[in-house]
XYZ file of C-alpha atoms in Angstrom:
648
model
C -128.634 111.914 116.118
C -129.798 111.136 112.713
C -126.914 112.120 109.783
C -128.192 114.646 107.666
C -128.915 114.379 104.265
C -126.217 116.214 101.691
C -127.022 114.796 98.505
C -130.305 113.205 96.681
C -130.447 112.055 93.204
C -133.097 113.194 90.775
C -136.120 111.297 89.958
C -134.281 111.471 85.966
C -131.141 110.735 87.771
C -132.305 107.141 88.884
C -134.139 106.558 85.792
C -130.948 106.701 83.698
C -128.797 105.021 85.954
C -127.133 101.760 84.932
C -128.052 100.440 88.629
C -131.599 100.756 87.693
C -131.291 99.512 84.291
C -129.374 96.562 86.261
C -132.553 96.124 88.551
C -135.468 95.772 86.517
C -133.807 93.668 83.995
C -133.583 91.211 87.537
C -137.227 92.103 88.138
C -138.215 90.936 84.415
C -136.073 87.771 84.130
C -136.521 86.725 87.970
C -140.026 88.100 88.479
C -138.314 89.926 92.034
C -140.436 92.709 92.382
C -137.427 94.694 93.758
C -137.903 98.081 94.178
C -135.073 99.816 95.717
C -131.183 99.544 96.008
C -131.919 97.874 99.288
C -134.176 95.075 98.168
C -131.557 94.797 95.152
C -129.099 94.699 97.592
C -130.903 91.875 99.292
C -131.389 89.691 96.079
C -127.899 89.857 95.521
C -126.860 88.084 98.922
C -130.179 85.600 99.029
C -129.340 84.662 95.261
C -125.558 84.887 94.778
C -124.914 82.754 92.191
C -127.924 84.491 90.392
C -126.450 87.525 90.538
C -122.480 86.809 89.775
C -123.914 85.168 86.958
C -125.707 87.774 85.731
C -122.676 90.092 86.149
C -121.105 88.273 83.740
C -123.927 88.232 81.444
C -124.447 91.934 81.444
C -121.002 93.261 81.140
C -120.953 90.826 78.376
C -117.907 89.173 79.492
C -115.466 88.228 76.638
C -114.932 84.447 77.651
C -116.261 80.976 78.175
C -118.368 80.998 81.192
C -119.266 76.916 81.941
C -122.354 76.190 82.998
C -121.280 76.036 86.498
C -121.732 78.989 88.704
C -120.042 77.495 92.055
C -119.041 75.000 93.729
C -118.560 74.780 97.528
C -119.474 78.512 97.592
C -120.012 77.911 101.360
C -116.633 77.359 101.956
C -114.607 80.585 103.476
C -112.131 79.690 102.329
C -112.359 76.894 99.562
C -115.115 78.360 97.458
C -114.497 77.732 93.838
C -116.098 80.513 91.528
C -116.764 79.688 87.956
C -114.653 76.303 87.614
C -115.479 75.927 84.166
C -114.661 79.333 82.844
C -111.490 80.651 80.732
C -111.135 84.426 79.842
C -107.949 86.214 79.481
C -107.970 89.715 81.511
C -106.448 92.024 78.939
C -108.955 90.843 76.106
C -111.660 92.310 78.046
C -109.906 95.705 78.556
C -109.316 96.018 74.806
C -112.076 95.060 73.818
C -112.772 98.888 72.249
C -110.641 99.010 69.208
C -111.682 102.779 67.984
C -110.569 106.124 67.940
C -112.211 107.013 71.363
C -110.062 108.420 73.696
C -108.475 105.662 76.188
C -105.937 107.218 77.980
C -105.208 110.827 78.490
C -101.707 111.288 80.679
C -100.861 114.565 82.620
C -97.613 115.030 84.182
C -96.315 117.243 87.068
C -93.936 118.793 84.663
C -96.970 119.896 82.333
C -96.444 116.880 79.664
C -99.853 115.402 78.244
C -100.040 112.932 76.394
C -103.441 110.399 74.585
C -103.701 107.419 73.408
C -106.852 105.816 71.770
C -108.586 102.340 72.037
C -106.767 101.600 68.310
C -103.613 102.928 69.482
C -103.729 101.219 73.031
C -104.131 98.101 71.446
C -101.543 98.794 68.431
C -98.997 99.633 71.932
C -99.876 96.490 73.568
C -99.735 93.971 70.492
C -96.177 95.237 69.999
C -95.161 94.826 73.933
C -96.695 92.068 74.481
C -95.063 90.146 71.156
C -91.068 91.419 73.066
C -92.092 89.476 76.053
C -93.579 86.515 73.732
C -90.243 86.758 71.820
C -88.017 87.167 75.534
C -89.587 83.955 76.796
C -92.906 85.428 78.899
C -95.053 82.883 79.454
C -98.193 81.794 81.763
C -97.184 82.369 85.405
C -94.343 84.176 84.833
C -94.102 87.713 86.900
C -93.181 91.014 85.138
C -92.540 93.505 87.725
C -92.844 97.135 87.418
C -91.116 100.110 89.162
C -92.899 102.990 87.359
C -95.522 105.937 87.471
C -98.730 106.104 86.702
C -98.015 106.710 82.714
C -99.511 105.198 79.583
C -96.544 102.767 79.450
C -97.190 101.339 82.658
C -100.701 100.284 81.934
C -99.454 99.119 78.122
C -97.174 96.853 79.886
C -99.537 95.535 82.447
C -102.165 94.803 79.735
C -99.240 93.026 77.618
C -98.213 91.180 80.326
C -101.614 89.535 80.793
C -102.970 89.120 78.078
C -99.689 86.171 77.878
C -101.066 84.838 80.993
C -98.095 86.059 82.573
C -98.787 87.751 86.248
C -97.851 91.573 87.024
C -96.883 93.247 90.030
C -95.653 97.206 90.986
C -94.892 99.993 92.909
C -93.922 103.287 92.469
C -90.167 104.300 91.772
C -90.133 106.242 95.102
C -89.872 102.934 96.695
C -86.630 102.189 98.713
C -83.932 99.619 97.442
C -84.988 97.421 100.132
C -88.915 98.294 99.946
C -88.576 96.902 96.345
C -86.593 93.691 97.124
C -89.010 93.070 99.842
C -91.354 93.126 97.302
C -90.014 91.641 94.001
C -87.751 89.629 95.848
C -90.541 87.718 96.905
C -92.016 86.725 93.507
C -88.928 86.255 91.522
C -89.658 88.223 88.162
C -88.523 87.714 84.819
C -88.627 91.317 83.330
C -88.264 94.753 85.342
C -89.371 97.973 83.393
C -88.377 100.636 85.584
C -87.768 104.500 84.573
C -84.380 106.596 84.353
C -86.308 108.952 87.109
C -89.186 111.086 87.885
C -90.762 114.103 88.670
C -92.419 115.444 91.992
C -92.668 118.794 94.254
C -91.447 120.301 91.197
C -88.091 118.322 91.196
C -86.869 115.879 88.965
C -85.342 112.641 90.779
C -82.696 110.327 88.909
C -82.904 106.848 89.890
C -80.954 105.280 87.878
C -78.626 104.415 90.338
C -81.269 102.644 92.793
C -82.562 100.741 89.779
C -79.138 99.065 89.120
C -78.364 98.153 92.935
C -81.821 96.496 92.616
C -81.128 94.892 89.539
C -77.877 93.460 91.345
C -79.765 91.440 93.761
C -82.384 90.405 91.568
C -80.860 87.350 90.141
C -84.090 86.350 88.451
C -84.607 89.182 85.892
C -83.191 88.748 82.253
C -84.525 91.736 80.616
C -84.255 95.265 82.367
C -86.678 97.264 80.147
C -85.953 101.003 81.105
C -88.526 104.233 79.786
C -86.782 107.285 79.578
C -89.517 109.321 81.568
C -87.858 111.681 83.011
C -85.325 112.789 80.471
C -81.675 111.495 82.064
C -81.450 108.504 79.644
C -80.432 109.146 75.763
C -77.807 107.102 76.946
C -77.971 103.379 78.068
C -75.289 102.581 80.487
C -75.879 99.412 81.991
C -75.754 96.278 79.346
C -78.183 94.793 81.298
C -81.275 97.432 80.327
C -82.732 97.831 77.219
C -84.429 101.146 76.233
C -88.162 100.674 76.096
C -88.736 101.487 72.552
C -86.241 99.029 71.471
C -87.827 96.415 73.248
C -91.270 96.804 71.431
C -92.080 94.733 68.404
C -92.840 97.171 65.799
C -94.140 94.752 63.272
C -96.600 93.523 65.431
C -99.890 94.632 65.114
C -102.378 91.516 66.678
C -102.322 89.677 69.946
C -103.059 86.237 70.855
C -105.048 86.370 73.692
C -103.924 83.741 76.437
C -107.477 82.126 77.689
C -106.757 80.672 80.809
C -109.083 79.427 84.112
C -111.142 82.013 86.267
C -108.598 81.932 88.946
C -105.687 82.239 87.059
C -103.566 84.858 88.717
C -103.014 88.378 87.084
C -101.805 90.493 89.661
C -99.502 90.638 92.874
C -100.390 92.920 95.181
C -98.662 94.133 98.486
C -99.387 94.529 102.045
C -98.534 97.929 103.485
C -95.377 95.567 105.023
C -94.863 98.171 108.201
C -94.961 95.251 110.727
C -92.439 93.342 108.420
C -92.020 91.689 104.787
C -95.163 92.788 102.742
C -97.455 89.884 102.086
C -97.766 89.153 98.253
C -101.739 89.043 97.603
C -102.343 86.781 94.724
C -105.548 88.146 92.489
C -107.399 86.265 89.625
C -108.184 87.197 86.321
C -111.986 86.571 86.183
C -113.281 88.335 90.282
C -111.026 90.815 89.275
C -113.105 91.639 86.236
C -116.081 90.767 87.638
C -116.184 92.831 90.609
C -114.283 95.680 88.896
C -117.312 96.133 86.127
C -119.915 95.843 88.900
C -118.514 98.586 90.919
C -117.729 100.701 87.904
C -120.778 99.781 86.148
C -123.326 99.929 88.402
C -122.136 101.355 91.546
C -120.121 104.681 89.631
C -122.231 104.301 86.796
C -119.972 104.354 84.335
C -119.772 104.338 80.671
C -117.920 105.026 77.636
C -118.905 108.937 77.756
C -117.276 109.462 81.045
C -113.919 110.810 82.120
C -112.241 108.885 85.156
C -109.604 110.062 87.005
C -108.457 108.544 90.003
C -105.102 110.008 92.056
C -102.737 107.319 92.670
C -99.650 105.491 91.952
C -98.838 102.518 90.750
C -98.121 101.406 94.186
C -101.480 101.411 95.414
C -104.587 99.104 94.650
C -106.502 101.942 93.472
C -104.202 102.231 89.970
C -105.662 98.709 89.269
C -108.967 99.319 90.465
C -108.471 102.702 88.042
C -107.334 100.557 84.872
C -110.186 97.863 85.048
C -112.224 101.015 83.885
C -111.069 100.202 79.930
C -113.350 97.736 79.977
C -115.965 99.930 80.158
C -114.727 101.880 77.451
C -114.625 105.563 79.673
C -111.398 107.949 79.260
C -109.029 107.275 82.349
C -106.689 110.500 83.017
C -103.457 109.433 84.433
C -101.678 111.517 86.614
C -98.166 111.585 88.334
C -96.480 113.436 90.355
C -97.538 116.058 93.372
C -101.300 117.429 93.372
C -99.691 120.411 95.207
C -97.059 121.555 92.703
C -96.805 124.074 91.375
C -99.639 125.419 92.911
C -102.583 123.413 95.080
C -104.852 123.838 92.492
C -103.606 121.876 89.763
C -105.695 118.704 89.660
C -108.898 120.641 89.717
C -107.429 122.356 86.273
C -106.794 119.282 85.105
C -110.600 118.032 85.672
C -111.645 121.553 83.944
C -109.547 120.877 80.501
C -110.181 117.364 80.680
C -113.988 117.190 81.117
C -113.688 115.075 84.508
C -116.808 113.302 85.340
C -115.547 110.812 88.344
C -112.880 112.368 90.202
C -110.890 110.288 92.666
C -108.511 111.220 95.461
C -107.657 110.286 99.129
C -109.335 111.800 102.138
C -105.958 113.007 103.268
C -106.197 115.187 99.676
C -109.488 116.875 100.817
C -108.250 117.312 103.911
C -105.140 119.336 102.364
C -107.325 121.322 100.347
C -109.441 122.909 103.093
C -106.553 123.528 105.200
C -105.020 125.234 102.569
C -108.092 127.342 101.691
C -108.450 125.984 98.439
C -111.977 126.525 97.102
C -112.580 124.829 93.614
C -115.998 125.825 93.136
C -115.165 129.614 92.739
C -111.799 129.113 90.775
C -113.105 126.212 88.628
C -116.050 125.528 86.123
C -116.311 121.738 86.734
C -119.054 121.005 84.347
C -118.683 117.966 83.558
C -118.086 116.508 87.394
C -120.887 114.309 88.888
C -118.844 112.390 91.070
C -115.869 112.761 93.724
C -114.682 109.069 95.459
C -112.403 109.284 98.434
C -110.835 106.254 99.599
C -107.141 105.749 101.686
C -108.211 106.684 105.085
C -111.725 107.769 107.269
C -113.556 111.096 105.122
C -114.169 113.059 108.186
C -118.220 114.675 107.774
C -116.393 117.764 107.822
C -114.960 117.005 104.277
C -118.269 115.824 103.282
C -119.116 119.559 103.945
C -116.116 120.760 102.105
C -117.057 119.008 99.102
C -120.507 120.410 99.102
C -119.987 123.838 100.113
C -116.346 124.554 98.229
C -116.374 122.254 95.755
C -120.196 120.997 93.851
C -123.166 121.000 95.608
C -124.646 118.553 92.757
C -122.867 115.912 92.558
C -122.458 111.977 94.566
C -119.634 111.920 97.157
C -118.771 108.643 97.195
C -116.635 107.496 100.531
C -115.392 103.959 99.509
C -113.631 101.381 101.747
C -112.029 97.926 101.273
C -108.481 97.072 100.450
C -105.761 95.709 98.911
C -106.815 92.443 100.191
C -110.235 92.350 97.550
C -108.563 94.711 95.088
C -111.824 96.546 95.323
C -114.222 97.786 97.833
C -116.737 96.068 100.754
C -118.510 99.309 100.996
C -119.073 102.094 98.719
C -121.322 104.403 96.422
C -124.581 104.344 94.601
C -125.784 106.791 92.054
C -129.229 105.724 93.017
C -129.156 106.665 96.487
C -128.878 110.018 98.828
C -125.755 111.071 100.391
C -125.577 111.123 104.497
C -122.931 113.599 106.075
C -119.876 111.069 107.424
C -121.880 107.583 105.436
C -120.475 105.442 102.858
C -123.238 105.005 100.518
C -123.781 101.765 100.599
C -122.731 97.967 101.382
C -121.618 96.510 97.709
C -123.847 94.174 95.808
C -123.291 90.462 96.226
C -121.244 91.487 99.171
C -122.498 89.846 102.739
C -120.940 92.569 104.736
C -121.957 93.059 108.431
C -120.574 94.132 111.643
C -119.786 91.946 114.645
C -119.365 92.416 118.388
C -116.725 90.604 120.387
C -118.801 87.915 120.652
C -119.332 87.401 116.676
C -123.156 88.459 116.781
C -124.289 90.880 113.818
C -125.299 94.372 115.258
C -126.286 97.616 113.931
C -126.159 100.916 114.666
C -123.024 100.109 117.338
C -119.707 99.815 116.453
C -117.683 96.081 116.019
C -115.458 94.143 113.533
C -116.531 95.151 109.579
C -116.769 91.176 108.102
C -118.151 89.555 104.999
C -120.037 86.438 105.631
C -120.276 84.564 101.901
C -118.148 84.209 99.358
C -117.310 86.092 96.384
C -115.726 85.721 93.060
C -112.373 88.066 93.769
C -111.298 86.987 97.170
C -107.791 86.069 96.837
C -106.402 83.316 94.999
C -103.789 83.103 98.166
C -100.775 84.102 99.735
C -97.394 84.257 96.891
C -95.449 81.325 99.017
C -97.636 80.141 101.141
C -97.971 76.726 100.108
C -100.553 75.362 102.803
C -102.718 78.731 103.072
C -102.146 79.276 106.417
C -101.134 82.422 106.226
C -104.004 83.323 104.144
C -106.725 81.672 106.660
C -105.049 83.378 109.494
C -105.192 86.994 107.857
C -108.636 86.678 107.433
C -110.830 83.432 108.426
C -108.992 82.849 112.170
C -111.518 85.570 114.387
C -114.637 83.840 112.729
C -115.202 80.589 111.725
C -116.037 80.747 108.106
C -116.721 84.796 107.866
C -114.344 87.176 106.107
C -112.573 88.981 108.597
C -111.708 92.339 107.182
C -109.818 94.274 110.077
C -111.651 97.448 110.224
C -113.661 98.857 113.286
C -116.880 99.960 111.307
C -120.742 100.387 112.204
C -123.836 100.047 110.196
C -126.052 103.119 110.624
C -130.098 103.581 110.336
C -129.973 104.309 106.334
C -128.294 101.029 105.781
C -124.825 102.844 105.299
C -121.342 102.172 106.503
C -119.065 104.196 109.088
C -115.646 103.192 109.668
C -113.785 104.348 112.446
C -110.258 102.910 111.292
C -108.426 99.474 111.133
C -109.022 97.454 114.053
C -105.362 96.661 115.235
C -105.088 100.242 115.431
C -107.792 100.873 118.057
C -107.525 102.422 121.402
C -108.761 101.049 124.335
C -108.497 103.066 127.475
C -110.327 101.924 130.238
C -111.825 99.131 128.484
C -113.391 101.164 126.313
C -113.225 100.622 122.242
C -112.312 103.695 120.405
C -111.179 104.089 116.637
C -108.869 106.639 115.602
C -110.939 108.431 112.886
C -112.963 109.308 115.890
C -110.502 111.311 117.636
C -108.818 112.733 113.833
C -112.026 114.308 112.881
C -112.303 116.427 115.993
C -108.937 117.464 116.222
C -108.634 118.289 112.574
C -111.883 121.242 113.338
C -108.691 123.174 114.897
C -107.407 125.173 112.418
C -104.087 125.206 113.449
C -103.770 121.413 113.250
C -102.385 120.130 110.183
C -102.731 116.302 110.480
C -102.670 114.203 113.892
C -101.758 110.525 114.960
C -103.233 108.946 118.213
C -102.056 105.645 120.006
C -102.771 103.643 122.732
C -99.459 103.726 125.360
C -99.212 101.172 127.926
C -99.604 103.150 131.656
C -100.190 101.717 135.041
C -102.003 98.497 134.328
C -104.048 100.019 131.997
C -103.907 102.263 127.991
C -103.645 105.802 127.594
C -104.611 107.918 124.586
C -101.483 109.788 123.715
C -102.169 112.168 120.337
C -99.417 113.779 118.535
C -100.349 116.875 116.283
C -98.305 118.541 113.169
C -99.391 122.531 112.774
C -99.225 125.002 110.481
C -95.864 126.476 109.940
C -94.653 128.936 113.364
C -97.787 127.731 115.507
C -96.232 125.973 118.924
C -97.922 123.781 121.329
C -98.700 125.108 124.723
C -101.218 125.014 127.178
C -103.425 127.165 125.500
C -103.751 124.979 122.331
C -103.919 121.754 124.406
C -106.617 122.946 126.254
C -108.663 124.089 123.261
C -107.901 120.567 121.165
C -108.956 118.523 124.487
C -112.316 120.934 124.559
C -113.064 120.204 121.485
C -112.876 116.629 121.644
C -114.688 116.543 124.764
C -117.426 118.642 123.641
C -117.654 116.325 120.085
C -117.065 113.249 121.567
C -116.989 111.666 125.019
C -114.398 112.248 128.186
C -112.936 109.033 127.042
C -111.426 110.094 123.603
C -109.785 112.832 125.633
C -106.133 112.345 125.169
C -103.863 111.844 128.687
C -101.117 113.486 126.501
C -100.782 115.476 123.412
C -97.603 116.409 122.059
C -95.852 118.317 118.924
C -94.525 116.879 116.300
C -93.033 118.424 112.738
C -94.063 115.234 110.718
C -96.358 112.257 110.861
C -94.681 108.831 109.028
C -96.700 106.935 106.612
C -96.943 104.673 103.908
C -95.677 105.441 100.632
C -99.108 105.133 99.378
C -99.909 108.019 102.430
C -101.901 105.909 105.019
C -100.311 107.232 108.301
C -99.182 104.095 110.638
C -100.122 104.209 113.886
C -98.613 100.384 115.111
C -95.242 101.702 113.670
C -95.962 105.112 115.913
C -96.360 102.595 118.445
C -93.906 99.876 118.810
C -91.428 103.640 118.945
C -93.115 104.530 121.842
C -92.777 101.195 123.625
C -89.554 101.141 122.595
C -90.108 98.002 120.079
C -88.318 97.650 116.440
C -90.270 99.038 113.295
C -89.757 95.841 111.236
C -89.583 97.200 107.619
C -89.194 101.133 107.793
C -88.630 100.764 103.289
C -92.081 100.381 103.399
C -92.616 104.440 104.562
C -92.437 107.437 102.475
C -90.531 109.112 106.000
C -89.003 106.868 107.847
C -86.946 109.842 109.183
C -90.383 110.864 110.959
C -89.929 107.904 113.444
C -87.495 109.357 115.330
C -89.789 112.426 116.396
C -91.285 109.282 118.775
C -88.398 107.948 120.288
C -87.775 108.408 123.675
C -89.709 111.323 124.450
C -89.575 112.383 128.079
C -92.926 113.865 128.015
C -94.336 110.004 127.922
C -92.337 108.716 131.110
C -94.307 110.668 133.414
């Protein structure tokens, strides 16, 4: 059955999009005669080079391009992207030096502070000459344990525009979830905070931050913000107070050109099946595919407000930053979206003017349970876009968002990872939204879908992949000398395709479905079935809060076991089973019934709020969880272990 149609853009809307601006300046210069997003679409794969180059060229790139585009660009991997290029990161996201708004922050506790592009700039020049003056060079890592506040990003930005590489996560991270992290790429400089603020309670860490300190032999220079109010006074020798580490007398900065692929950021694997792997991204895809997707696919520009809710743990905080160099407000926010009351980041978009608001799908999914309805409470003027991104967006929230929240505005489902530091599928202001679709496949982007036997299909289910090149695929693996860690994460299934790990289908309108991460797929009976598939029919109960499914090994063979958290005083029993397994039946097929379903009070995940099913897992089998640092609630584990309910 055909998806139905939610959203369409007006004939104005299209005409004043950057995307089409973007495709008849191709149809003037390349004589292409392209017409659509899909024929643009197409241009972009047939003529890649074409196109990256002309990325460059219209986000006018601050940097020496080289006349060569590519060079093996047929190689996954071993392309080599612009070889003759040098740019420096941070000079592109400052390039704005005016009193427009650049960064507005919003804190749990009802703090709110902005910067502008002159003050940004005036912050950075004096951070980045203490690290000049404390020895920062190229290649050097500055780590940081922080939230999502204006000094974080100042810090980041310093830090790159040395050459030096950064790296964080948020300061709800365990001791050993941070050494497992850090640990691995040996920084110079920590900034960390004296605590923080969420679920209206405000968390001291200072404590934590000197244990990791302790087995950090690299760092010289502990560079600690007094955030959360615990700190006038510096205990520990070892840390300096942030605002004595600044420069004050500084007031330039010498940009630090370096190569295309000169790193910028270290990035983490979730790390639930053991020590995270440190994803090494360049300086020049990073930029590259950041304006393109900002640009052209959110159409943004310096008259916009983006807000994206995340922290500094998760890719989406750098995909959030990258949109300074578009000049557009960014609203920083940290702490709990629920607290103090479930409203508050939809008051926040109100007094802020958002115009591109993005959140998870777990978020949206919170919201409705919670009867939360913004488009009666709220005024929202200025929003024209919501992205979702973390996990599957259910078409159920896709009616949420229409019906409780805007009915005129692009809902925007995007999908890719840490892994590109940006997104293999996603929106486009130019075209309609489908109930359950993401928008499109991104420009310049190859993707397609592959059966077991690697042959591109549509409109059936299979292994998402990318089949060329492109400018921000990893520089590598942090350690991994010969790259065979890197070629096995991604280029072993396929020989040379980009392997993403996600069970996905292309549909009729030339959109993407994903139906969750392939490793996490259930297969009873032979039979592939992704987890999103099951989530979005159990979720239609009202009493169901959130749910988790796995595969369990049972008599030669898998069964679907699904464990559900509900509301507050509802139980399991027969009666509710019987309605949940209805309901799947009815939405789904027999098969996605589960064998088992059982109660549970909480559901572990990531600290960045992915729920892990291979962790759920390996509990049930009775196998170790390798790194449980690397979950916000570890503690939930144990509601798995050795349940007698799953021995008969």
């Amino acid at each position: 059955m055909a998806a139905e149609r939610l959203w369409q853009p007006s004939a104005d809307q299209i005409a004043e999009a950057r995307m089409s601006d973007f495709l008849q300046q191709i149809n003037v210069h390349n004589d292409a005669g392209l017409a659509n997003y899909h024929e643009l679409y197409q241009w972009s794969i047939d003529n890649n080079e074409a196109f990256w180059s002309l990325i460059w060229d219209y986000f006018d790139v601050i940097g020496e391009k080289g006349d060569v585009i590519v060079q093996d660009k047929d190689k996954l991997p071993g392309a080599k992207w612009f070889p003759e290029a040098e740019l420096n990161f941070a000079e592109n996201l400052l390039r704005h030096k005016d009193n427009h708004s650049a960064l507005v922050f919003r804190g749990e506790n009802g703090e709110r502070q902005e910067l502008s592009y002159e003050a940004l700039y005036l912050q950075v020049a004096r951070a980045a000459h203490a690290l000049k003056t404390q020895g920062v060079s190229s290649g050097d890592r500055v780590a940081g344990m922080m939230p999502n506040c204006i000094e974080t990003i100042v810090m980041m930005l310093a830090t790159t525009s040395l050459g030096a590489i950064w790296s964080s996560c948020s300061p709800d991270f365990g001791v050993q979830g941070v050494l497992d992290r850090f640990g691995q790429i040996e920084p110079k400089v920590l900034m960390t905070v004296d605590g923080y603020f969420y679920n209206q309670k405000n968390l001291n860490i200072k404590d934590k931050v000197s244990e990791i300190a302790d087995n950090l032999p690299t760092v010289e220079h502990l560079v600690l913000v007094n955030f959360s109010g615990q700190s006038e006074v510096v205990d520990d020798a070892r840390m300096v107070r942030y605002e004595d580490f600044l420069d004050n007398d500084a007031s330039d900065i010498d940009f630090v050109r370096k190569p295309f692929n000169h790193p910028i950021y270290i990035m983490f694997s979730s790390g639930t099946t053991g020590v995270p792997k440190c994803i090494v991204h360049g300086a020049g895809g990073t930029l590259l595919q950041h304006c393109k997707e900002h640009g052209l696919h959110t159409d943004l520009d310096r008259e916009d407000t983006l807000f994206y809710f995340t922290t500094c743990g998760w890719m989406m905080w750098n995909w959030l930053v990258s949109g300074l160099a578009l000049g557009a407000k960014l609203v920083l926010f940290d702490g709990s979206p629920f607290a103090p009351k479930p409203e508050v980041l939809w008051d926040i978009a109100d007094e802020e003017h958002i115009s591109v608001f993005g959140t998870s799908a777990k978020y949206l999914s919170a919201l409705e349970k919670a009867d939360v309805k913004p488009r009666q409470s709220h005024e929202l003027k200025a929003l024209r876009s919501i992205l979702t991104t973390g996990s599957v967006l259910p078409p159920e929230s896709f009616d949420y968002v229409y019906r409780d929240i805007k009915t005129d505005l692009c809902l925007s489902s995007i999908s890719g990872g840490t892994d590109i530091v940006s997104c293999f599928a996603l929106g486009c202001p130019i075209l309609p939204v489908y109930r359950g679709e993401l928008q499109c496949r991104g420009l310049g982007l190859a993707v397609n879908v592959y059966n077991d036997q690697g042959e591109a299909v549509k409109q059936q289910k299979g292994e998402l992949v990318c089949e060329n090149s492109f400018p921000n695929m990893p520089v590598g693996f942090w350690g991994d000398d010969d790259g065979q860690r890197y070629f096995n994460a991604y280029f072993a299934r396929f020989d040379n395709i980009w392997a993403h790990g996600d069970f996905a289908e292309l549909t009729e309108h030339d959109g993407v479905i994903i139906y969750g991460r392939s490793d996490a797929v259930l297969n009873p009976g032979g039979v592939r079935i992704g987890t999103a598939e099951i989530y979005r029919q159990v979720e239609k109960v009202d009493v169901v809060l959130e749910s988790i499914a796995i595969g369990q090994q049972w008599d030669d063979d898998e069964r679907v076991v699904l464990f559900v958290r509900l509301r507050e005083g509802v139980q399991l029993d027969d009666a509710l089973v019987k309605t949940i397994k209805q309901t799947i039946r009815a939405n789904a097929t027999p098969r996605h019934v589960p064998a088992v379903i059982l109660q549970v009070n909480d559901i572990p995940r990531t600290i960045s709020g992915k729920i892990v099913e291979l962790a759920v897992r390996n509990v049930v089998h009775g196998q170790p969880v390798q790194n449980t640092d690397a979950l916000a609630n570890p503690d939930a584990l144990n509601e798995f272990k050795d349940r007698p309910e799953l021995s008969r």
